[in-house]
Short mmCIF file of C-alpha atoms in Angstrom, two decimals:
data_model
loop_
_atom_site.label_atom_id
_atom_site.label_comp_id
_atom_site.label_asym_id
_atom_site.label_seq_id
_atom_site.Cartn_x
_atom_site.Cartn_y
_atom_site.Cartn_z
CA MET A 27 21.03 -21.59 -33.19
CA GLN A 28 18.64 -22.94 -30.84
CA ASN A 29 15.70 -21.36 -28.99
CA ILE A 30 15.60 -20.92 -25.32
CA GLU A 31 12.16 -19.83 -23.66
CA VAL A 32 11.81 -16.95 -21.03
CA ARG A 33 8.91 -18.03 -18.94
CA VAL A 34 7.47 -16.07 -15.90
CA ASP A 35 8.66 -17.82 -12.65
CA GLU A 36 5.73 -19.44 -11.12
CA ALA A 37 7.44 -18.76 -7.52
CA ILE A 38 6.41 -14.89 -7.95
CA TRP A 39 2.93 -15.88 -7.34
CA ALA A 40 3.74 -17.72 -4.17
CA SER A 41 1.96 -15.68 -1.62
CA THR A 42 -0.63 -13.92 -3.94
CA ILE A 43 -4.39 -14.64 -4.34
CA PHE A 44 -4.60 -13.67 -7.92
CA PRO A 45 -3.11 -16.18 -10.25
CA GLU A 46 -2.22 -13.21 -13.31
CA GLY A 47 0.04 -10.19 -13.60
CA ILE A 48 0.53 -7.78 -16.09
CA VAL A 49 3.56 -7.18 -18.13
CA GLN A 50 4.79 -3.56 -17.02
CA ARG A 51 7.56 -2.95 -19.66
CA TRP A 52 10.55 -4.21 -21.15
CA PHE A 53 13.87 -3.36 -20.29
CA VAL A 54 15.48 -5.04 -23.44
CA ALA A 55 13.94 -4.14 -27.05
CA ASP A 56 12.79 -6.74 -29.09
CA GLY A 57 15.34 -7.90 -31.66
CA ALA A 58 18.13 -6.80 -29.24
CA LEU A 59 20.67 -8.66 -27.37
CA ALA A 60 20.20 -9.82 -23.70
CA GLU A 61 23.03 -10.64 -21.57
CA ALA A 62 22.61 -14.10 -19.45
CA GLY A 63 21.46 -12.81 -15.89
CA ALA A 64 20.04 -9.53 -17.00
CA LYS A 65 16.70 -7.98 -16.44
CA THR A 66 14.83 -8.56 -19.39
CA ALA A 67 11.03 -7.34 -18.24
CA GLY A 68 9.04 -6.08 -15.26
CA THR A 69 6.00 -7.83 -14.64
CA ARG A 70 3.66 -6.69 -12.02
CA VAL A 71 1.47 -9.16 -9.69
CA GLU A 72 -0.95 -7.57 -7.36
CA GLY A 73 0.95 -4.30 -7.03
CA ALA A 74 4.50 -5.45 -6.87
CA LEU A 75 7.00 -4.95 -9.80
CA HIS A 76 8.88 -8.54 -10.48
CA GLU A 77 11.89 -8.43 -12.90
CA ILE A 78 12.20 -11.36 -15.26
CA THR A 79 15.76 -12.37 -16.01
CA SER A 80 17.47 -13.50 -19.18
CA PRO A 81 18.44 -17.28 -18.62
CA ALA A 82 21.19 -17.33 -21.13
CA SER A 83 23.02 -14.57 -23.46
CA GLY A 84 20.74 -14.24 -26.83
CA ARG A 85 18.62 -11.98 -29.31
CA LEU A 86 15.65 -11.61 -27.61
CA THR A 87 11.98 -12.03 -29.42
CA ILE A 88 9.18 -10.71 -27.13
CA VAL A 89 6.10 -12.82 -27.36
CA ALA A 90 3.86 -10.70 -24.70
CA ALA A 91 3.59 -6.99 -25.04
CA VAL A 92 3.60 -4.61 -22.38
CA ASP A 93 -0.06 -4.47 -20.66
CA ASP A 94 -0.35 -8.00 -21.50
CA VAL A 95 -2.22 -10.43 -18.78
CA VAL A 96 0.52 -13.29 -17.68
CA GLU A 97 0.07 -16.09 -15.41
CA PRO A 98 2.58 -18.40 -13.80
CA GLY A 99 4.86 -20.37 -16.23
CA PHE A 100 3.83 -18.19 -19.32
CA LEU A 101 5.62 -17.51 -22.22
CA SER A 102 6.91 -14.16 -21.99
CA ALA A 103 9.64 -14.32 -24.60
CA THR A 104 12.11 -16.48 -26.61
CA LEU A 105 15.82 -16.23 -27.17
CA ALA A 106 18.09 -16.92 -29.99
CA VAL A 107 21.26 -18.66 -28.76
CA ALA A 108 24.32 -19.57 -30.81
CA SER A 109 24.68 -23.41 -30.39
CA ILE A 110 28.30 -24.49 -29.41
CA ASP A 111 29.43 -27.65 -30.64
CA ILE A 112 30.96 -29.58 -28.09
CA HIS A 113 32.88 -32.14 -30.55
CA ALA A 114 34.83 -29.55 -32.77
CA SER A 115 38.01 -29.33 -32.43
CA TYR A 116 39.87 -25.68 -31.81
#
């Protein structure tokens, strides 16, 4: 297993004045499986809700709780992803 970080994309602050947002809600529960590309959380920045998507499929561990203040690049969760042995023969 390896852990992959799920971070709040810095690009959502490109046109904002305030350097922080708030975790509005989680679409995937802590400990549940998240699919690659699926929305995992919603972060509100200056009134707009931005979706945070899963970079891979794996078991989600939430780091930033609902109503937590987040900044660009903030670690919001981690994903436990099964490692693939590229040298294994099948």
